[in-house]
Structure formats: C-alpha cells, structure tokens
XYZ file of C-alpha atoms in Angstrom:
766
model
C 94.110 112.754 55.468
C 94.084 116.493 54.955
C 92.231 116.618 51.698
C 88.588 117.320 50.867
C 87.665 114.456 48.595
C 84.249 112.873 48.465
C 85.738 109.938 50.313
C 88.516 111.253 52.568
C 89.681 107.985 54.027
C 88.326 105.503 51.594
C 86.352 102.563 53.027
C 84.500 102.521 49.722
C 87.477 101.352 47.716
C 86.947 97.616 48.298
C 86.096 95.520 45.304
C 83.326 93.496 46.867
C 80.222 94.151 48.899
C 79.502 97.462 47.186
C 76.154 99.157 47.712
C 74.523 101.472 45.163
C 72.760 104.677 46.165
C 72.143 108.243 45.009
C 72.453 111.640 46.653
C 69.502 113.906 47.381
C 70.423 117.058 45.465
C 66.826 118.272 45.204
C 66.870 119.594 48.770
C 70.247 121.244 48.123
C 68.769 123.091 45.144
C 65.907 124.285 47.345
C 68.223 125.648 50.014
C 70.419 127.278 47.370
C 67.445 129.127 45.874
C 66.247 130.173 49.334
C 69.736 131.526 50.091
C 69.575 133.775 47.048
C 65.988 134.953 47.596
C 66.361 135.748 51.286
C 69.781 137.269 50.728
C 68.231 139.770 48.332
C 65.325 140.488 50.701
C 67.531 140.894 53.783
C 69.994 143.199 52.046
C 67.214 145.230 50.439
C 65.718 145.859 53.886
C 69.195 146.810 55.091
C 69.478 149.352 52.284
C 66.077 150.785 53.223
C 67.041 151.307 56.863
C 70.351 152.870 55.773
C 68.405 155.334 53.617
C 66.108 156.075 56.555
C 69.064 157.373 58.564
C 70.190 159.625 55.722
C 66.778 161.057 54.856
C 64.627 160.858 57.993
C 61.704 162.816 56.578
C 60.379 162.440 53.062
C 59.247 166.070 53.130
C 62.750 167.359 53.826
C 65.158 165.294 51.768
C 68.461 167.120 51.996
C 71.780 165.417 51.638
C 74.914 166.895 53.235
C 73.387 170.360 53.034
C 72.697 170.039 49.314
C 69.540 170.557 47.272
C 66.388 168.613 48.182
C 66.123 165.203 46.545
C 62.466 165.696 45.710
C 62.437 162.931 43.122
C 62.860 160.392 45.940
C 59.800 161.604 47.807
C 57.261 159.204 46.169
C 59.545 156.272 46.962
C 60.417 157.204 50.534
C 57.095 158.669 51.669
C 55.648 155.266 52.714
C 58.762 154.473 54.733
C 58.034 157.367 57.071
C 54.244 157.316 57.132
C 53.618 153.602 57.822
C 54.348 152.469 61.371
C 55.474 148.954 60.446
C 58.171 150.366 58.156
C 59.876 152.385 60.900
C 63.601 151.928 61.556
C 63.033 150.266 64.930
C 60.875 147.560 63.369
C 62.792 147.044 60.122
C 66.266 146.878 61.616
C 65.543 143.601 63.508
C 63.935 142.272 60.312
C 67.144 143.086 58.423
C 69.426 141.384 60.942
C 67.227 138.288 61.223
C 66.835 138.013 57.448
C 70.567 138.245 56.779
C 71.628 135.979 59.661
C 68.959 133.302 59.824
C 67.426 133.445 56.352
C 70.383 134.197 54.065
C 73.269 132.739 56.073
C 71.056 130.008 57.557
C 69.951 128.668 54.185
C 73.543 128.882 52.924
C 74.612 126.729 55.879
C 71.948 124.130 55.166
C 72.831 124.119 51.474
C 76.484 123.434 52.327
C 75.695 120.830 54.979
C 73.260 118.814 52.858
C 75.553 118.790 49.825
C 78.848 118.017 51.561
C 77.637 115.670 54.311
C 76.178 113.173 51.839
C 79.420 113.041 49.891
C 81.710 112.980 52.909
C 79.683 110.173 54.502
C 79.097 108.295 51.229
C 75.395 108.007 51.905
C 72.103 109.701 51.228
C 70.697 111.843 54.020
C 69.093 109.825 56.787
C 65.536 110.821 55.808
C 64.205 112.603 52.720
C 61.097 113.444 54.730
C 63.135 115.161 57.445
C 65.110 117.020 54.783
C 61.920 118.442 53.303
C 60.361 119.144 56.701
C 63.546 121.012 57.569
C 63.412 123.098 54.396
C 59.750 124.045 54.554
C 59.789 124.444 58.335
C 62.702 126.869 58.173
C 61.087 128.908 55.397
C 57.869 129.062 57.436
C 59.874 130.414 60.377
C 61.423 133.084 58.146
C 58.042 134.119 56.768
C 56.691 134.282 60.331
C 59.573 136.563 61.283
C 58.931 138.742 58.222
C 55.311 139.169 59.328
C 55.716 139.567 63.092
C 58.729 141.880 63.362
C 57.262 144.738 61.253
C 54.069 144.395 63.310
C 56.085 145.104 66.438
C 55.822 141.575 67.809
C 59.229 141.040 69.375
C 61.008 139.944 72.543
C 63.399 142.881 72.287
C 66.636 140.867 72.527
C 69.153 141.334 69.717
C 69.353 138.371 67.319
C 66.661 136.707 69.464
C 63.695 138.976 68.799
C 61.255 136.343 67.566
C 58.237 135.685 69.786
C 57.947 132.525 71.851
C 55.789 130.392 69.487
C 58.387 130.931 66.748
C 61.157 130.109 69.244
C 59.518 126.742 69.842
C 59.243 126.169 66.094
C 62.956 126.959 65.702
C 63.847 124.368 68.346
C 61.659 121.733 66.663
C 63.071 122.375 63.186
C 66.688 122.711 64.313
C 66.816 119.762 66.692
C 63.965 117.502 65.573
C 64.410 117.816 61.816
C 67.931 119.088 61.103
C 69.770 117.564 64.064
C 68.154 114.134 63.821
C 68.680 114.063 60.065
C 72.346 115.046 60.313
C 73.334 112.719 63.151
C 71.278 109.916 61.646
C 73.327 110.363 58.481
C 76.576 110.165 60.452
C 75.482 106.923 62.073
C 74.594 105.301 58.744
C 77.664 106.586 56.895
C 79.830 104.357 54.695
C 82.991 106.372 55.321
C 84.871 105.702 58.554
C 86.707 108.995 58.814
C 84.814 112.128 59.813
C 86.363 114.821 57.651
C 87.103 118.197 59.288
C 84.066 119.937 57.780
C 81.841 117.504 59.671
C 83.472 118.463 62.982
C 82.398 122.054 62.485
C 78.874 120.977 61.520
C 78.639 118.912 64.720
C 79.761 121.862 66.843
C 77.274 124.135 65.088
C 74.246 121.921 65.589
C 74.737 121.073 69.264
C 75.920 124.532 70.369
C 73.214 126.509 68.580
C 70.619 124.215 70.155
C 72.012 124.907 73.653
C 72.271 128.653 73.024
C 68.774 128.968 71.625
C 67.046 126.960 74.341
C 68.673 128.671 77.327
C 68.404 132.198 75.936
C 64.740 131.681 75.013
C 63.480 130.566 78.430
C 60.485 132.810 79.048
C 57.041 132.985 80.632
C 54.251 133.639 78.089
C 51.768 136.414 78.814
C 49.682 135.744 75.733
C 50.184 134.327 72.246
C 52.547 137.121 71.183
C 53.894 138.392 74.514
C 56.389 136.855 76.913
C 59.021 137.844 79.452
C 62.439 136.186 79.834
C 63.021 134.369 83.097
C 66.245 136.349 83.522
C 66.277 140.009 84.544
C 68.685 142.916 84.323
C 72.334 141.966 84.692
C 71.638 138.248 84.391
C 69.545 138.764 81.275
C 72.303 140.903 79.751
C 74.864 138.221 80.565
C 72.781 135.414 79.037
C 71.845 137.522 76.014
C 75.449 138.276 75.067
C 76.547 134.738 75.875
C 73.967 133.879 73.246
C 74.595 136.864 70.944
C 78.357 136.490 70.710
C 78.153 132.739 70.302
C 75.419 133.017 67.698
C 78.103 134.804 65.688
C 80.563 132.076 66.677
C 78.462 128.986 66.036
C 76.015 130.201 63.395
C 78.134 132.608 61.365
C 81.595 131.143 61.947
C 81.853 127.397 62.573
C 79.457 126.258 59.819
C 81.128 128.596 57.338
C 84.485 127.156 58.361
C 83.024 123.751 57.553
C 81.921 125.196 54.214
C 85.464 126.523 53.680
C 87.117 123.210 54.518
C 84.988 121.391 51.951
C 84.302 123.768 49.075
C 87.579 125.718 48.912
C 89.781 122.595 48.439
C 87.248 121.210 45.968
C 87.277 124.418 43.925
C 91.074 124.686 44.070
C 91.561 120.928 43.537
C 94.150 121.012 46.302
C 94.353 119.242 49.688
C 93.834 121.234 52.865
C 97.162 122.709 53.944
C 97.413 121.054 57.358
C 95.374 118.327 59.010
C 97.079 118.957 62.345
C 96.367 122.670 62.193
C 92.705 121.918 61.520
C 92.545 119.883 64.749
C 94.170 122.610 66.827
C 92.001 125.214 65.100
C 88.781 123.324 65.783
C 89.174 122.397 69.451
C 90.699 125.682 70.582
C 87.973 127.606 68.769
C 85.152 125.516 70.246
C 86.490 125.751 73.792
C 87.614 129.400 73.825
C 84.783 131.040 71.854
C 82.085 130.211 74.376
C 83.801 132.278 77.107
C 84.085 135.526 75.154
C 80.517 136.909 75.253
C 80.885 139.222 78.300
C 83.276 141.493 76.424
C 80.132 143.048 74.889
C 79.350 144.461 78.344
C 82.525 146.304 79.325
C 81.987 149.223 81.727
C 78.330 148.283 82.249
C 76.658 147.059 85.430
C 77.974 143.540 84.732
C 80.510 142.430 87.370
C 84.006 143.476 86.290
C 85.418 139.953 86.702
C 83.000 138.629 84.070
C 83.803 141.235 81.426
C 87.546 140.895 82.135
C 87.299 137.122 81.707
C 85.473 137.676 78.426
C 88.240 140.024 77.276
C 91.001 137.539 78.091
C 89.358 134.708 76.194
C 88.570 137.048 73.299
C 92.266 137.866 73.017
C 93.084 134.164 73.030
C 90.659 133.685 70.143
C 92.939 135.527 67.782
C 95.393 132.655 67.296
C 92.954 129.776 66.598
C 90.932 132.036 64.337
C 93.975 132.920 62.316
C 94.892 129.246 62.292
C 91.722 128.674 60.280
C 92.468 131.592 57.975
C 96.025 130.354 57.368
C 94.793 126.831 56.715
C 92.347 128.178 54.140
C 94.689 130.539 52.316
C 97.666 128.155 52.279
C 95.443 125.493 50.774
C 95.787 127.607 47.615
C 99.576 127.278 47.536
C 100.538 126.501 43.981
C 97.040 127.368 42.762
C 97.106 131.167 42.705
C 96.984 131.094 38.916
C 93.537 129.529 39.308
C 92.491 132.351 41.638
C 93.247 134.868 38.896
C 91.130 132.903 36.433
C 88.233 131.607 38.531
C 85.666 133.928 40.180
C 84.698 131.155 42.615
C 88.175 131.166 44.116
C 88.226 134.962 44.173
C 85.102 134.934 46.351
C 86.652 132.327 48.648
C 89.971 134.159 48.972
C 88.357 137.485 49.860
C 85.896 135.713 52.167
C 88.661 133.962 54.113
C 90.679 137.193 54.203
C 87.743 139.055 55.713
C 87.435 136.250 58.255
C 91.033 136.888 59.258
C 90.527 140.653 59.412
C 87.324 140.355 61.453
C 88.823 137.859 63.879
C 91.775 140.157 64.453
C 89.571 143.185 64.979
C 87.146 141.356 67.297
C 89.790 140.598 69.961
C 91.131 144.128 69.560
C 87.676 145.597 70.218
C 87.383 143.420 73.330
C 90.288 145.276 74.981
C 88.679 147.561 77.539
C 90.523 150.721 76.546
C 89.587 150.240 72.886
C 86.049 149.214 73.756
C 85.531 152.363 75.816
C 85.828 154.290 72.548
C 84.125 151.869 70.164
C 81.142 150.646 72.202
C 77.762 152.103 71.206
C 79.314 153.559 68.013
C 79.114 152.658 64.320
C 82.587 151.128 64.584
C 80.848 147.986 65.838
C 78.396 148.190 62.929
C 81.326 148.302 60.499
C 82.961 145.357 62.251
C 79.927 143.069 62.095
C 79.198 143.978 58.473
C 82.786 143.226 57.469
C 82.139 139.727 58.770
C 78.591 139.374 57.445
C 79.221 140.777 53.962
C 82.864 139.841 53.471
C 83.100 136.482 55.246
C 79.589 135.028 55.215
C 78.389 136.737 52.049
C 81.374 135.988 49.847
C 81.743 132.398 51.079
C 78.051 131.818 50.290
C 78.369 133.424 46.852
C 81.467 131.376 46.036
C 79.683 128.184 47.063
C 76.635 129.040 44.932
C 78.737 129.753 41.837
C 80.552 126.440 42.353
C 77.297 124.529 42.828
C 75.261 126.081 40.007
C 76.731 124.021 37.116
C 76.853 120.858 39.229
C 73.336 121.007 40.616
C 71.752 122.173 37.342
C 73.979 119.837 35.298
C 74.977 122.527 32.825
C 77.556 125.286 32.483
C 77.509 128.622 34.293
C 75.695 131.109 32.065
C 78.205 133.942 32.401
C 81.618 133.745 34.030
C 82.136 137.414 33.137
C 79.022 138.435 35.090
C 80.344 136.485 38.090
C 83.584 138.473 37.802
C 81.607 141.710 37.760
C 79.683 140.541 40.810
C 82.948 139.922 42.632
C 84.411 143.352 41.917
C 81.185 145.315 42.501
C 80.578 143.440 45.756
C 84.163 143.923 46.940
C 84.067 147.664 46.258
C 80.695 147.859 48.033
C 82.085 146.109 51.128
C 85.069 148.435 51.376
C 82.965 151.584 50.965
C 80.575 150.365 53.669
C 83.336 149.166 55.950
C 85.534 152.266 55.784
C 82.607 154.690 56.125
C 81.393 152.963 59.287
C 84.861 152.953 60.800
C 85.126 156.655 60.133
C 81.663 157.218 61.609
C 82.391 155.126 64.702
C 85.688 156.756 65.551
C 84.162 160.188 64.928
C 81.291 159.401 67.289
C 83.497 158.058 70.051
C 85.883 161.001 69.963
C 83.102 163.602 69.831
C 81.274 162.061 72.778
C 84.351 162.261 74.991
C 85.674 165.657 73.846
C 86.181 168.301 76.562
C 87.429 171.834 76.080
C 90.179 173.500 78.135
C 87.692 174.527 80.812
C 86.502 170.965 81.360
C 83.173 171.407 79.569
C 81.812 168.995 76.940
C 82.599 170.319 73.467
C 79.470 168.695 72.004
C 76.846 168.666 74.763
C 73.995 168.415 72.239
C 73.885 164.756 71.162
C 72.224 165.482 67.824
C 75.270 167.502 66.758
C 77.340 164.314 66.877
C 74.731 162.555 64.743
C 74.713 165.269 62.080
C 78.482 164.975 61.724
C 77.940 161.366 60.575
C 75.645 162.121 57.647
C 78.371 162.075 54.945
C 79.535 158.653 56.185
C 75.930 157.438 56.228
C 75.588 158.489 52.586
C 78.639 156.411 51.685
C 77.129 153.487 53.597
C 74.061 153.698 51.351
C 76.308 153.703 48.278
C 78.298 150.707 49.536
C 75.169 148.775 50.455
C 73.584 149.536 47.072
C 76.675 148.225 45.260
C 76.679 145.030 47.315
C 72.968 144.543 46.634
C 73.650 145.144 42.944
C 76.097 142.247 43.055
C 73.366 140.020 44.477
C 71.138 141.018 41.559
C 73.938 139.948 39.173
C 74.069 136.582 40.923
C 70.297 136.259 40.597
C 70.516 136.888 36.838
C 73.317 134.326 36.482
C 71.345 131.873 38.592
C 68.187 132.240 36.523
C 69.922 132.044 33.156
C 71.933 128.985 34.241
C 68.733 127.350 35.496
C 67.106 127.940 32.102
C 69.787 125.848 30.369
C 69.302 122.840 32.668
C 68.355 119.499 31.079
C 64.691 118.542 30.821
C 65.289 115.916 33.483
C 68.160 115.788 35.909
C 70.386 112.745 35.612
C 70.441 110.802 38.859
C 73.903 109.310 39.231
C 74.297 106.084 41.161
C 77.216 105.954 43.573
C 78.808 102.760 44.859
C 80.484 102.316 48.223
C 81.161 99.536 50.664
C 79.098 99.472 53.870
C 80.777 100.569 57.068
C 81.419 97.535 59.247
C 82.063 97.709 62.967
C 84.814 100.237 63.326
C 87.781 99.315 65.470
C 89.848 102.435 65.968
C 93.650 102.140 65.833
C 95.409 101.803 69.136
C 97.141 104.855 70.552
C 100.932 104.736 71.074
C 101.991 102.421 73.897
C 101.939 104.131 77.258
C 105.624 103.389 77.916
C 106.854 104.708 74.588
C 107.859 108.060 76.000
C 110.506 106.335 78.103
C 112.457 104.998 75.139
C 112.215 107.737 72.515
C 114.207 110.944 72.558
C 112.499 114.028 73.957
C 112.718 115.648 70.517
C 110.436 112.961 69.126
C 107.822 112.925 71.903
C 105.961 115.897 70.455
C 106.067 114.209 67.065
C 104.389 111.118 68.529
C 101.734 113.286 70.133
C 101.126 115.176 66.918
C 100.572 111.963 65.042
C 97.220 112.546 66.751
C 96.194 108.902 66.891
C 93.862 109.845 69.742
C 92.030 112.226 67.469
C 91.872 109.691 64.655
C 90.001 107.431 67.075
C 87.456 110.156 67.807
C 86.963 110.828 64.098
C 85.582 107.344 63.732
C 83.314 107.683 66.767
C 80.808 110.489 66.095
C 78.888 110.027 69.354
C 82.026 110.344 71.465
C 83.183 113.274 69.358
C 79.861 115.046 69.911
C 79.948 114.383 73.657
C 83.348 116.066 73.921
C 82.048 119.086 72.014
C 79.117 119.351 74.448
C 81.467 119.055 77.429
C 83.663 121.846 76.049
C 80.825 124.346 75.596
C 78.877 123.459 78.755
C 81.924 123.561 81.033
C 82.913 127.021 79.831
C 79.361 128.336 80.107
C 78.838 126.939 83.597
C 82.061 128.495 84.870
C 80.719 131.940 83.971
C 77.040 131.388 84.747
C 77.164 129.798 88.188
C 78.904 132.670 90.048
C 76.498 135.141 88.482
C 73.599 133.248 90.016
C 74.890 132.065 93.386
C 77.322 134.789 94.535
C 75.341 137.510 96.270
C 77.846 140.237 95.324
C 76.994 139.643 91.678
C 73.291 140.257 92.364
C 73.152 143.551 94.294
C 69.824 145.094 95.236
C 68.734 148.645 96.044
C 65.932 149.145 98.574
C 64.387 152.079 96.709
C 64.054 150.197 93.411
C 60.487 148.969 92.970
C 58.704 147.182 90.103
C 57.213 149.154 87.244
C 53.558 149.979 87.696
C 51.154 148.145 85.335
C 50.898 151.252 83.122
C 54.677 151.760 83.066
C 55.203 148.098 82.213
C 52.691 148.404 79.380
C 54.608 151.462 78.165
C 57.850 149.506 78.419
C 56.334 146.809 76.227
C 55.528 149.504 73.658
C 59.125 150.751 73.867
C 60.350 147.214 73.163
C 57.773 146.664 70.429
C 58.834 149.803 68.555
C 62.475 148.714 68.642
C 63.677 151.785 70.538
C 66.629 149.745 71.841
C 68.055 149.701 68.304
C 68.951 153.398 68.652
C 68.998 154.175 72.383
C 70.906 152.670 75.287
C 69.844 152.581 78.915
C 73.270 152.265 80.469
C 75.303 155.234 81.689
C 78.875 153.989 81.938
C 81.186 155.176 84.754
C 83.174 157.529 82.535
C 83.372 161.262 83.005
C 82.083 162.172 79.560
C 79.035 159.935 80.136
C 78.201 161.123 83.641
C 78.651 164.749 82.541
C 76.274 164.191 79.649
C 73.676 161.888 81.221
C 74.062 161.923 84.993
C 74.756 159.288 87.671
C 76.250 156.083 86.244
C 73.956 153.046 86.096
C 73.982 150.499 88.919
C 73.273 146.790 88.762
C 70.516 146.964 91.384
C 68.464 149.316 89.223
C 67.706 146.597 86.678
C 66.448 143.760 88.874
C 62.903 144.045 87.476
C 63.870 144.569 83.809
C 62.494 141.686 81.707
C 64.171 141.941 79.210
C 67.106 144.256 79.890
C 67.339 147.258 77.542
C 70.966 148.353 77.734
C 71.220 148.547 73.954
C 74.325 148.122 71.794
C 74.283 151.309 69.713
C 73.521 155.003 70.113
C 72.003 156.866 67.196
C 70.064 158.709 69.879
C 71.171 159.674 73.407
C 71.175 157.345 76.392
C 67.809 157.299 78.178
C 68.564 155.761 81.555
C 68.327 159.116 83.379
C 65.564 160.510 81.171
C 62.846 160.269 83.819
C 61.676 163.717 84.959
C 64.156 165.578 82.763
C 61.431 166.957 80.479
C 57.698 167.624 80.624
C 54.981 165.255 79.468
C 54.085 167.672 76.661
C 57.676 167.710 75.397
C 57.605 163.911 75.117
C 54.186 163.990 73.449
C 55.426 166.429 70.806
C 58.667 164.512 70.410
C 56.927 161.206 69.715
C 54.410 162.886 67.403
C 57.027 164.744 65.354
C 60.635 164.613 66.618
C 61.744 167.459 64.355
C 59.236 169.777 66.000
C 61.366 169.801 69.160
C 64.801 168.708 67.865
C 65.284 170.173 64.416
C 67.972 167.757 63.186
C 66.534 164.594 64.740
C 66.576 161.464 62.566
C 64.120 159.646 64.836
C 60.983 158.308 63.089
C 57.554 159.635 63.986
C 55.298 157.664 66.338
C 52.065 159.511 65.599
C 50.101 156.258 65.601
C 50.587 156.004 69.377
C 48.513 159.169 69.817
C 45.462 157.430 68.325
C 46.117 153.817 69.396
C 44.095 152.757 72.455
C 45.618 151.168 75.544
C 44.502 147.576 76.048
C 43.863 147.816 79.773
C 42.427 144.298 79.782
C 45.777 142.791 78.753
C 47.678 144.272 81.684
C 46.623 141.772 84.332
C 47.950 138.828 82.335
C 51.277 140.604 81.775
C 51.710 141.597 85.402
C 50.781 138.070 86.516
C 53.422 136.598 84.201
C 56.048 138.901 85.694
C 54.938 137.948 89.198
C 55.504 134.291 88.279
C 59.182 134.994 87.635
C 59.727 136.876 90.862
C 58.628 140.479 90.389
C 57.059 141.351 93.789
C 53.780 142.975 92.792
C 51.937 141.813 95.908
C 48.740 143.793 96.530
C 49.009 145.477 93.118
C 47.732 142.263 91.532
C 44.276 142.805 93.048
C 43.357 145.748 90.813
C 45.798 146.008 87.927
C 43.425 147.750 85.539
C 42.198 150.227 88.139
C 45.738 151.252 89.093
C 46.691 151.677 85.439
C 43.651 153.815 84.650
C 44.294 156.014 87.667
C 47.919 156.651 86.688
C 46.952 157.311 83.061
C 44.340 159.857 84.192
C 46.902 161.569 86.404
C 49.478 161.876 83.602
C 46.798 163.127 81.210
C 45.718 165.782 83.719
C 49.319 166.909 84.253
C 49.709 167.136 80.513
C 46.694 169.427 80.262
C 48.199 171.649 82.979
C 51.372 171.876 80.885
C 49.376 173.101 77.883
C 48.879 169.756 76.187
C 45.717 168.210 74.701
C 42.924 166.770 76.809
C 41.398 163.293 76.558
C 44.646 161.320 76.103
C 44.246 159.061 79.146
C 43.241 156.012 77.049
C 45.966 156.375 74.391
C 49.118 154.273 74.093
C 51.305 157.367 74.119
C 50.386 157.943 77.777
C 51.747 154.516 78.745
C 54.977 155.139 76.833
C 55.404 158.533 78.485
C 54.763 156.918 81.886
C 57.621 154.486 81.234
C 60.057 157.099 79.926
C 59.319 159.393 82.874
C 60.102 156.526 85.275
C 63.522 155.717 83.812
C 66.347 156.097 86.286
C 64.284 157.849 88.950
C 64.425 155.141 91.617
C 68.069 155.859 92.330
C 67.240 159.484 93.147
C 65.566 158.257 96.322
C 68.773 156.921 97.843
C 72.424 157.899 97.869
C 74.846 155.606 95.988
C 76.627 154.683 99.243
C 73.348 153.492 100.730
C 72.684 151.416 97.635
C 75.734 149.300 98.341
C 77.086 149.796 94.849
C-alpha cells in the first residue's frame, strides 16, 4: 500500500451500500489564493529589508563604493523616515508572513484537498472549514498591523502579542484540529495513508509547542511577559523555534510531498516501509534537537550536547524522506523534463535533502562556533524556506490550478520560466549568504601574530559583507519575480474557468467497525529461520493496525513528543546546578524595564546579541563571558540569533549618555559606516510613566523580587530619568529629556552587563 491514490486501501470498492457525497473544493481554492497573496507580501517585505541593509540611508545611496543611486531615493526615503518601516519591525513581519501566512496557507490547502480524498469523505464541518480560513487570515492581518507598530513579545517566530496567541490556539485547535480529526473519524477509507500521519503529527505537536511557549502574564492588552526567564526562556524558545521548523515547515510539507508528488508523477511511493521508519524516527528525534541553537551560551553544556547528538541522528531519517520522494520518480524522469510541476517538486525535495544535511552539520559544536550569529544561518534557513517550502508550494499550486478551476493551465511556458528564474534566485541568495557568513565568522576570530584582533572595529566586518548583500537583493528580487509569474498564470487560468463549477458526486462504501488484522503469532520466531525474522517484523502488521486506529496513532505521536520534551525540560527546572544565581544580580528598575520593553518593541534583537560566548575572540572584543545567573530576571531573554551589530551584553557604562543619544538619533553621526536605522522618534516620544506599575506588578507575579519598589514605581522611575537627564546635560547634551522614551532606552543599555562587575566570577559560582 505504498501508493498515493484517492483510495489507498480500497474499502470503497464494494458493489453495494455505496454512499454519494462531494468534496469541498471551495475552501481549498480560498487557501490556495491566500497562499499566493501572502507569499507575495511576505517576500516583498523580505526584499525591502534586504535593501535596507544595502542602502541604510536614502540620502547616501552608494553601492560597493560606486556612484550614488539617486534615482532610488524617492522609493527608499519612506523606509528610513517612518518608524514602523524600520528593519527591526519589518524583519519579524517578513518571517511571520513567510512562515505562517505563505507556508501556513499552503499547508491548509494541501491538507483540505488531500484529506478529503484520502478519507473518501467531505470535511467534518463546512462551517469549521470557513471559520478556519477566515480566522487564520484575521490572525495574519493582525500580525501585519501589530508588528510594524512595535507590538511584539520579542521571541523569534513567536513575536505575536498574547491576544493573537489565544486566537491562534482557538483557530488551530478548535477549528482546524477538530475539523481534521472529525474527518478522520467519519472516513470511509480504513487505511490512513502516510500523508495523514504527517498531518496528525503536525497538528498535535504545533498545538503543544505553541501553548507551552506562549505561557505569559499580561501587563495590558498589548504587553505581556513570559513565565520563563533567562536560560529557561531560551531553552523553551528554541525547543519551540527549532520544532516550529520541524513540525510547521517540515512534517506537513512531507505530507504534501507524499500525496502530490506521486499524483503528479502517476507513480507509487517508492517504499512503504521506508515511509514508516522515516515518520517515526523523525517525530521522535526532531523534538530533542532544539538546544543545538544555544551552543557555547549560558545554557548547561549537557543540554546543548544532547541537542547536537540528536541533530546528528536526524540526518538519516531526513534523508530517508528525501530518498523516498526522489526514488518515487524512478522510470518517470522523462516526465520531469516535460512537466514544470515535477521540476518544482524535484528541486524542492533536493533542497530538503541539502538543508537536512547542513542542519546536523551546523549543530556540531566546532562548526557552530564559526557559523552562529552569522549570515551562514540566514542562508541555511532560506535554502529551506525558498527551496523546500517555496518550491513544494508552487508545484502543488500549479498541479491544483487546472483541477480546482476545471480548465487548463494558461501558460505552461510561463511556469517553466518561473521555475528557472526562481531556481537561479535561490542559488544567488544561498551562495551569497554562505559567503557572507563564513566571511563574518573568520573575520570575528582573526588575530594577528602579536595576538591582537585584526578587525577590532565591528563595523569593518559589516562593510566587508556589502557585495554579498547586494547579491542577496538580486537573488530575492528574482525569486519574487517568479512569484509574480505564478500570480499572472493563476489569474489568467482563473479567467478561463467555467461559469459554474461542476460538483462531482463521489461514491464510496461506509466504513464499518474496523477489526485490524492480527499480528504474527507470538511463538512464530521459534520456528522460522533467523534470516526471516526481520522479514516478519518488516511486514509491519503492527503498524497496519495503527493505521486503522487514528486515535491510538495520535496518542503514540503525543507520547513520542512529550517524552522527549520532558526528558530535557525537567532537569532544567528541578536541578539546582542548571539554575545558578548571582547575589549581585538585581531586577531592572522600573525605568530600565520600560527601556527594555522599548528595546524589544523596536526589534533590536534582530541585529544584536546579548551573549558573550566563552571564546577568546569574543572576550577580547566584548569582555567577560556571559553567565547564566545574569539572566534570571530577563523576561523574555534577548540572546539574539544574529549579529549585524556588535554584542551588547557588556555595553553598560562603556560609553556616555550623550554618545547613545546621538547614536540613536543618527547612527552615522558617531559610526560613519553604520547600517543601523535611526530612532529619532524616541527623542520626541513621551514615557508612559503610568503604565510602569502594571508592568512591574506583572513581573512580580512571576517571581521578580521587586519588594518595596512596588510602593512607588512611578516616583522611582521619574527620579532615575531626572538623574540620567542631568548627567546628560553635564556631558554636553540637551536639557529637558527626562520625560522622553530615549532616556528609558539609555537607562536599559547602560545597565547591561554591569551587575557582574560587582562580584568576581569565582564568587558567582559560575
């Protein structure tokens, strides 16, 4: 049963007792259109932020030392003069739009189309299908409005504020989950085809990830603080972040592959047994791998080492899926040459294989010490997002267009052009980011013969990347151009649709009480030769039983992901050595916390880290390495995952208040080659002193020991703001800034990393 037919198992083949029904393709058409629209929007925003890094100031548009590109000034001027179009606010919008809007709608399109046909039934509820569609689009629109406004939780891939988090849980579990599992329970096909296994794993795991990573205490309608702090928050975030890639961008697209690739090739899946091994090993192993994102940080070494080991083990099951996909095309490569749909699928699956080889390689500590915080990681994730997710989605859309619109594809030639333009765009992007990442890593760690850093000025390493950043813009523009070609093909195909869609009736026999086949007799191994015992096992009768029992199948998936998560989580919470404290570390003052909220709101973590790793080139450049006990009051943690700017964890006290004021107002006034956006609006924006008490109270609820400070939050904040403003005047700065948001941000930046100066590392117990 290794083939992707509409009835892979065939209970519907009986001659009597047939039931007539139709499929709901209207909701599939909606999700397909949303995939295209949000894909264009998400990639357009990505192109904008790529341009921002190449031309940071519209008044000084020079490219690789060439002549000014003055003709771009009218287009780019708004990008640098409007606060909600800054890099720190648009970059989370880009990632959320591509992951949850583009890829998310592609997933739903695939699930709603294939599940109905694999289960031989209409979706459980048309109402839930439509609530799911409109609810998800409302969530996306909410994200598109809140993120540019600076309303964020500051956690990568989980930035959306708490009311939207609740909406996501309702739509995902209450609408999508109930609709999907209700469909499984009312199916007319006994056998759960392999694509459905991956959909099951996706739905239950994403629900668990989202709920546990989103646990927070609200401090207002748009403000909240995660219940986890510092090291624990980092651990939970990358348990979520890595597995969001695993169970939102991998498993559902594998389900898409297992259904649509065999259908397009008109060939059975290469190996049913391999699909079983692929599925269960992937589900069990993937959930352990998240800590490899935190090598050489303040996370306990055992946790990151465990993450590395399981990441290395991921290579084989991942390639099992790639092999199963590519070998499905055996004997059909002539079709690949002729059909653009199969070209998209082949390149998509190939990029899956490349990305899942590179991922385990990057998890190796020695490799990660070079790659982490560099653009190498950016190249890696875009190879997966553009090559794997993008091309699989495009291939699916091209295959669905004539079937859902009941006509022929408008232009096969334009689809071919889309494939080649998109492929070239991916490779230009991919290679340029690899070059940039390796260049960064090597420059950061370069010492001369006297033991001195060769590039002590961080901005010099950034300037060396500008040619690669230009090529990234070119590659992204080509890929976006391919999306435009798809949009044209989509629209022109839609125009040739019939006046009314023909609703085809399907007939299938109802599913009676399913009695699974008995497993081999328990004594059989005593009478068969050893050489045949493995063959009996690999008949996989036990798995065939599960495939007819969706509830049991789902329970085993939940056990697999929860057991792995608990094994990592529990020691982090209950073993005291994993939760060190430092006596001199105290909570942020109300003003500093308000400034920290501004830092998070502006998306500063998208460019700066706050984690000095215990490596000589880092301690020489930034100072004392970061210790776990320094982050116990950080809600959320701000270790970052990329450095376009220098690390900030030891920034406190390194420069004057006036320097920071000038730097935020116009970065190029103090660092000539800076590509940081301007934050002039903070010099005129007033501090909301009245909001501080609610924020501090929320933090106190989750264990931050404010004590007596809670009695006069506003008074303490005003006093500290007045003091910083007075010191600024003494340093030659402007007067009257004590009520402005910039003062709070400066208070936070000047606090960073200073607690550890009060105590020696040995006394800290680190």
